[in-house]
Coordinates of N, CA and C in Angstrom, one line a residue:
S1 N -9.0 -17.4 11.8 CA -10.1 -17.1 10.8 C -10.2 -15.2 11.2
Y2 N -11.0 -15.2 10.2 CA -11.5 -13.4 10.2 C -12.0 -13.1 11.0
R3 N -12.7 -14.1 12.2 CA -13.4 -13.8 13.2 C -12.6 -13.0 14.6
L4 N -11.2 -13.3 14.3 CA -10.4 -12.7 15.3 C -10.5 -11.2 15.3
G5 N -11.0 -10.6 14.0 CA -11.3 -9.2 14.1 C -9.9 -8.4 13.8
L6 N -10.2 -7.3 13.2 CA -8.7 -6.4 12.9 C -8.1 -6.3 14.0
K7 N -8.4 -5.8 15.3 CA -7.6 -5.3 16.3 C -6.8 -6.5 16.6
R8 N -7.0 -7.9 16.6 CA -6.2 -9.0 16.9 C -5.4 -9.6 15.9
S9 N -5.7 -9.1 14.6 CA -5.0 -9.8 13.3 C -3.6 -9.7 13.5
P10 N -3.1 -10.9 12.4 CA -1.8 -10.4 12.4 C -1.1 -9.3 11.6
W11 N -1.8 -8.6 10.9 CA -1.6 -7.3 10.3 C -1.4 -6.3 11.3
R12 N -2.1 -6.4 12.2 CA -1.8 -5.6 13.4 C -0.8 -5.6 14.1
K13 N -0.3 -6.7 14.4 CA 0.7 -7.2 15.0 C 2.0 -6.7 14.3
L14 N 2.4 -6.7 13.1 CA 3.2 -6.4 11.7 C 3.2 -4.5 12.1
L15 N 2.1 -4.2 12.0 CA 2.0 -2.3 12.4 C 2.4 -2.0 13.5
D16 N 1.8 -3.0 14.7 CA 2.4 -2.5 16.1 C 4.2 -2.7 16.1
N17 N 4.3 -3.4 15.4 CA 6.1 -3.6 15.7 C 6.8 -2.8 14.8
K18 N 6.3 -2.4 13.6 CA 6.9 -1.7 12.8 C 8.3 -1.8 12.8
S19 N 8.5 -3.2 12.2 CA 10.0 -3.7 11.9 C 10.1 -3.3 10.4
S20 N 11.2 -2.6 10.3 CA 11.6 -2.3 8.7 C 11.7 -3.4 7.8
N21 N 12.5 -4.3 8.4 CA 12.8 -5.5 7.6 C 11.2 -6.3 7.3
E22 N 10.5 -6.6 8.1 CA 9.1 -7.2 8.0 C 8.2 -6.3 6.7
F23 N 8.4 -5.2 7.4 CA 7.8 -4.1 6.1 C 8.3 -4.2 4.6
K24 N 9.4 -4.5 4.7 CA 10.0 -4.5 3.2 C 9.4 -5.7 2.6
L25 N 9.9 -6.8 3.6 CA 9.4 -8.3 3.4 C 7.9 -8.4 2.8
Y26 N 7.2 -7.9 3.6 CA 5.7 -8.3 3.2 C 4.9 -7.0 2.4
L27 N 5.2 -5.8 2.6 CA 4.8 -4.8 1.8 C 5.6 -4.3 0.6
G28 N 6.8 -4.8 0.7 CA 7.7 -4.1 -0.6 C 8.1 -2.7 -0.2
V29 N 7.9 -1.8 1.0 CA 8.6 -0.7 1.1 C 8.7 -0.3 2.7
N30 N 9.7 0.4 2.6 CA 10.5 0.6 4.2 C 9.1 1.3 5.1
L31 N 9.7 1.6 5.9 CA 8.6 2.4 7.1 C 8.3 3.7 6.3
V32 N 10.0 4.6 6.0 CA 9.4 5.7 5.7 C 8.6 6.2 4.2
V33 N 8.7 5.2 3.6 CA 8.0 5.2 2.2 C 6.2 5.0 2.6
F34 N 6.0 3.9 3.3 CA 4.7 3.3 4.0 C 4.1 4.9 4.6
D35 N 4.6 5.4 5.5 CA 4.1 6.8 6.2 C 3.9 7.9 5.2
R36 N 4.8 7.8 4.3 CA 5.0 8.9 3.0 C 3.6 8.5 2.4
L37 N 3.1 7.3 2.0 CA 2.0 6.9 1.1 C 0.7 6.8 1.8
V38 N 1.0 6.8 3.2 CA -0.4 7.0 4.1 C -0.8 8.6 4.1
S39 N 0.2 9.5 4.1 CA 0.3 10.9 3.9 C -0.3 11.2 2.8
I40 N 0.0 10.6 1.6 CA -0.4 11.2 0.6 C -1.7 10.7 0.2
F41 N -2.2 9.5 0.9 CA -3.3 9.0 0.6 C -4.5 9.9 1.2
K42 N -3.8 10.2 2.9 CA -4.8 11.0 3.5 C -5.1 12.5 2.9
N43 N -3.9 13.1 2.5 CA -4.1 14.4 1.7 C -5.2 14.2 0.7
Y44 N -5.2 13.4 -0.4 CA -5.9 12.8 -1.5 C -7.4 13.1 -0.9
I45 N -7.7 12.2 0.0 CA -8.9 11.9 0.5 C -9.5 13.4 0.9
D46 N -9.0 14.0 2.0 CA -9.2 15.3 2.5 C -9.5 16.4 1.5
L47 N -8.7 16.1 0.3 CA -8.8 17.2 -0.8 C -9.9 16.8 -1.8
H48 N -10.0 15.7 -2.2 CA -10.9 15.3 -3.5 C -12.1 14.5 -3.1
E49 N -12.0 13.5 -2.0 CA -13.2 12.6 -1.7 C -13.5 12.8 -0.2
P50 N -13.8 13.9 0.4 CA -14.0 14.0 1.9 C -15.0 12.9 2.5
S51 N -16.0 12.8 1.4 CA -17.0 11.8 1.7 C -16.4 10.3 1.7
Q52 N -15.5 10.0 1.5 CA -14.6 8.8 1.5 C -14.3 8.6 3.1
R53 N -14.0 10.0 3.7 CA -13.6 9.7 5.0 C -14.2 8.9 6.0
N54 N -15.4 9.0 5.7 CA -16.7 8.3 6.5 C -17.1 7.0 5.9
A55 N -16.9 6.6 4.5 CA -17.1 5.5 3.9 C -17.0 4.4 4.7
S56 N -17.7 3.4 4.7 CA -17.5 2.1 5.2 C -18.1 1.0 4.5
L57 N -17.5 -0.2 4.7 CA -18.0 -1.4 4.4 C -18.7 -1.8 5.6
P58 N -19.9 -2.8 5.2 CA -20.6 -3.4 6.4 C -19.5 -4.2 7.3
N59 N -19.9 -3.6 8.4 CA -19.0 -4.0 9.5 C -17.6 -3.8 9.7
I60 N -17.1 -2.8 9.0 CA -15.9 -2.2 9.2 C -16.0 -0.7 8.9
V61 N -15.6 -0.2 10.2 CA -15.6 1.3 10.1 C -14.3 1.7 9.7
Y62 N -14.7 2.7 8.9 CA -13.1 3.6 8.4 C -13.1 4.6 9.1
D63 N -11.6 4.9 9.4 CA -11.7 6.2 10.2 C -10.2 6.7 9.4
A64 N -10.5 7.9 8.7 CA -9.3 8.3 8.1 C -8.5 9.2 9.0
N65 N -9.0 9.5 10.0 CA -8.2 10.5 11.1 C -7.7 9.4 12.1
A66 N -7.5 8.1 11.9 CA -7.4 7.4 13.2 C -5.6 7.2 12.6
K67 N -4.8 8.0 13.0 CA -3.6 7.8 13.0 C -2.8 7.2 14.3
N68 N -2.1 6.3 14.1 CA -1.7 5.4 15.3 C -2.3 5.3 16.2
S69 N -3.8 4.8 16.0 CA -4.5 4.5 17.1 C -5.0 3.0 16.8
Y70 N -4.4 1.8 16.8 CA -4.9 0.6 16.2 C -5.2 -0.2 17.6
S71 N -5.5 0.4 18.7 CA -6.0 -0.4 19.7 C -7.6 -0.7 19.4
N72 N -8.4 -0.4 18.5 CA -9.6 -0.6 18.2 C -9.8 -1.3 16.9
N73 N -11.0 -1.5 16.6 CA -11.3 -2.2 15.3 C -11.5 -1.8 14.1
K74 N -11.3 -0.3 14.3 CA -11.2 0.6 13.0 C -10.1 0.4 11.8
F75 N -10.8 0.3 10.6 CA -10.1 0.2 9.5 C -9.1 1.7 9.2
C76 N -8.0 1.7 9.7 CA -7.6 3.3 9.7 C -6.6 3.1 8.2
L77 N -6.2 4.4 8.0 CA -5.1 4.6 6.8 C -4.4 3.6 6.5
E78 N -3.5 3.5 7.7 CA -2.8 2.5 7.8 C -2.8 1.1 7.2
D79 N -4.1 0.4 7.7 CA -4.7 -0.8 7.3 C -5.1 -0.6 5.9
R80 N -5.7 0.3 5.4 CA -6.0 0.8 4.0 C -4.7 0.5 3.0
I81 N -3.9 1.4 3.5 CA -2.3 1.2 2.6 C -1.8 -0.2 2.8
G82 N -1.7 -0.8 3.8 CA -1.0 -2.1 4.2 C -2.0 -3.1 3.0
L83 N -3.1 -3.0 3.2 CA -3.7 -4.3 2.2 C -3.6 -4.0 1.1
I84 N -3.6 -2.6 0.6 CA -3.2 -2.6 -0.8 C -1.9 -3.1 -1.2
L85 N -0.9 -2.8 -0.4 CA 0.3 -2.8 -0.8 C 0.5 -4.5 -0.8
I86 N 0.2 -5.0 0.2 CA 0.5 -6.4 0.3 C -0.4 -7.2 -0.8
Y87 N -1.6 -6.7 -1.1 CA -2.2 -7.4 -2.3 C -1.3 -7.0 -3.6
I88 N -0.8 -6.1 -3.6 CA 0.0 -5.7 -5.1 C 1.3 -6.5 -4.8
N89 N 1.9 -6.5 -3.7 CA 3.3 -7.2 -3.9 C 3.3 -8.7 -3.6
S90 N 2.5 -9.4 -3.5 CA 2.4 -11.0 -3.1 C 1.4 -11.6 -3.9
T91 N 1.4 -12.7 -4.1 CA 0.7 -13.6 -4.5 C -0.6 -14.5 -3.5
C92 N -0.7 -13.7 -2.5 CA -1.3 -14.1 -1.5 C -2.9 -14.0 -2.1
E93 N -3.6 -15.3 -1.7 CA -5.1 -15.4 -2.1 C -6.1 -14.4 -1.1
M94 N -7.1 -14.0 -1.4 CA -8.2 -13.7 -0.6 C -8.4 -14.1 0.6
K95 N -8.4 -15.4 0.6 CA -8.7 -16.1 1.9 C -7.6 -15.6 2.9
Y96 N -6.4 -15.8 2.4 CA -5.4 -15.5 3.1 C -5.2 -14.0 3.7
L97 N -5.5 -13.4 2.9 CA -6.0 -12.0 3.3 C -6.8 -11.3 4.5
G98 N -7.8 -12.1 4.0 CA -8.9 -12.2 5.0 C -8.2 -12.7 6.4
L99 N -7.6 -13.8 6.5 CA -6.7 -14.2 7.8 C -5.9 -13.1 8.5
L100 N -4.9 -12.9 7.1 CA -4.2 -11.7 7.7 C -4.5 -10.4 8.5
F101 N -5.7 -10.1 7.7 CA -6.2 -8.9 8.3 C -7.7 -9.1 9.5
G102 N -7.9 -10.4 9.7 CA -8.8 -10.4 10.5 C -10.6 -9.8 10.0
I103 N -10.6 -10.1 8.6 CA -11.9 -9.7 7.9 C -11.9 -10.6 7.0
S104 N -13.5 -10.6 6.3 CA -13.8 -11.7 5.2 C -13.3 -11.4 4.2
R105 N -13.3 -12.4 3.3 CA -12.6 -12.3 1.9 C -13.7 -11.0 1.1
Q106 N -14.9 -11.2 1.3 CA -15.7 -10.4 0.7 C -15.3 -8.9 1.1
R107 N -14.9 -8.8 2.2 CA -14.5 -7.3 2.6 C -13.3 -6.7 2.1
I108 N -12.3 -7.9 2.2 CA -11.0 -7.6 1.5 C -11.3 -7.3 0.1
S109 N -12.2 -7.8 -0.6 CA -12.2 -7.6 -1.9 C -12.9 -6.2 -2.1
Q110 N -13.8 -5.8 -1.3 CA -14.5 -4.7 -1.6 C -13.7 -3.4 -1.0
A111 N -12.6 -3.7 -0.1 CA -11.7 -2.5 0.3 C -10.9 -2.5 -0.7
I112 N -10.3 -3.5 -1.3 CA -9.3 -3.3 -2.2 C -9.7 -2.6 -3.6
N113 N -10.9 -3.0 -4.1 CA -11.6 -2.5 -5.5 C -11.8 -1.0 -4.9
R114 N -12.0 -0.4 -3.8 CA -12.3 1.1 -3.7 C -11.0 1.7 -3.6
D115 N -10.1 1.2 -2.7 CA -8.8 1.9 -2.4 C -8.0 2.0 -3.0
I116 N -7.8 0.9 -4.1 CA -6.4 0.9 -4.9 C -6.5 1.8 -6.0
N117 N -7.8 2.1 -6.5 CA -8.2 3.3 -7.5 C -8.0 4.5 -6.8
T118 N -8.3 4.7 -5.6 CA -8.1 5.8 -5.0 C -6.4 6.0 -4.7
L119 N -5.7 5.2 -4.4 CA -4.4 5.3 -4.1 C -3.6 5.8 -5.9
V120 N -4.1 5.0 -6.8 CA -3.6 5.4 -8.1 C -3.9 6.9 -8.3
E121 N -5.1 7.4 -8.4 CA -5.3 8.8 -8.4 C -4.3 9.7 -7.5
A122 N -4.2 9.1 -6.2 CA -3.6 10.1 -5.6 C -2.1 9.9 -5.8
L123 N -1.5 9.1 -6.4 CA -0.4 9.1 -6.7 C 0.2 9.5 -8.1
K124 N -1.0 9.6 -8.9 CA -1.0 9.8 -10.4 C -0.2 11.2 -10.8
D125 N -0.3 12.3 -10.2 CA 0.5 13.6 -10.6 C 1.6 13.8 -9.5
H126 N 1.8 12.9 -8.5 CA 2.7 13.2 -7.4 C 4.2 13.0 -7.8
P127 N 4.9 14.3 -7.7 CA 6.4 14.0 -8.4 C 7.0 13.0 -7.6
D128 N 7.0 12.3 -6.5 CA 7.9 11.2 -6.0 C 7.4 9.7 -6.8
A129 N 6.2 10.0 -7.2 CA 5.7 8.3 -8.0 C 5.6 8.6 -9.6
R130 N 6.5 9.7 -9.9 CA 6.6 10.0 -11.4 C 7.4 8.7 -11.8
V131 N 7.7 8.2 -13.0 CA 8.2 7.3 -13.6 C 8.6 8.1 -14.9
S132 N 10.0 8.0 -15.0 CA 10.4 9.0 -16.1 C 11.8 8.3 -16.9
W133 N 11.2 8.0 -18.2 CA 12.1 7.3 -19.1 C 13.0 7.9 -19.9
P134 N 14.4 7.5 -20.0 CA 15.2 8.0 -20.8 C 15.2 8.6 -22.2
T135 N 15.8 9.9 -22.6 CA 15.4 10.1 -23.8 C 15.9 9.1 -25.0
D136 N 15.8 9.7 -26.3 CA 16.7 8.5 -27.1 C 18.2 8.6 -27.2
E137 N 18.5 9.9 -26.9 CA 20.1 10.3 -26.9 C 20.5 9.5 -25.5
E138 N 19.7 9.8 -24.2 CA 20.4 9.1 -23.1 C 20.4 7.7 -23.2
M139 N 19.6 7.1 -23.8 CA 19.4 5.5 -24.3 C 20.7 5.3 -24.9
A140 N 20.7 5.9 -26.3 CA 22.0 5.6 -26.9 C 23.3 5.7 -26.2
D141 N 23.4 6.6 -25.1 CA 24.5 6.9 -24.5 C 24.6 5.5 -23.8
L142 N 23.7 5.1 -23.1 CA 23.5 4.2 -22.0 C 23.8 3.1 -22.7
I143 N 23.5 2.6 -23.9 CA 23.6 1.7 -24.7 C 25.2 1.4 -25.0
E144 N 25.6 2.8 -25.5 CA 27.1 2.6 -25.8 C 28.1 2.3 -24.7
R145 N 27.7 2.8 -23.3 CA 28.6 2.5 -22.3 C 28.4 1.1 -22.0
T146 N 27.3 0.2 -22.0 CA 27.1 -1.0 -21.7 C 27.3 -1.9 -22.6
N147 N 27.5 -1.8 -23.7 CA 27.5 -2.4 -24.9 C 29.5 -2.7 -25.1
R148 N 29.6 -3.8 -24.3 CA 31.6 -3.6 -24.6 C 31.6 -5.1 -25.2
T149 N 32.7 -5.0 -25.9 CA 33.4 -6.3 -26.5 C 34.2 -6.7 -25.8
P150 N 34.4 -7.9 -25.3 CA 35.4 -8.6 -24.6 C 36.8 -8.2 -25.5
Q151 N 38.0 -7.9 -24.4 CA 39.0 -7.7 -25.2 C 40.0 -8.7 -24.9
I152 N 40.6 -9.6 -25.9 CA 41.4 -10.8 -25.8 C 42.9 -10.0 -25.8
F153 N 43.7 -10.7 -24.8 CA 44.9 -10.4 -24.7 C 45.9 -11.5 -25.2

């Protein structure tokens, strides 16, 4: 149940173990990308929304500066990014997210609603997050290269 608390939650076990395969499985990214997202998220909050560093949900203390200090019940940046990634990359219902993170469904919903928009804004103009579509000429070239008629001998 969510009464376990964040400190003893299955999410914190995953975070403490830092297994790349498990991260890819549950979050859809490897450890390097995860750490990069945390860094981008922190920089964005520090620059654009310093008041959010101390923002909290009832019974959850957010600590934007709590890097690699998982021994407490503070919902640190890694927790926030982990929650968003698991939410985006899975079909997990809110009640199971609550069990995974050791907090109630209401708190999970509040955290997702607030943090997902912040992450989108943080990544919006970031060069590593940019989606680039091929030009018409590049598309025609790709079509020509892949559109082959089988040759019968």
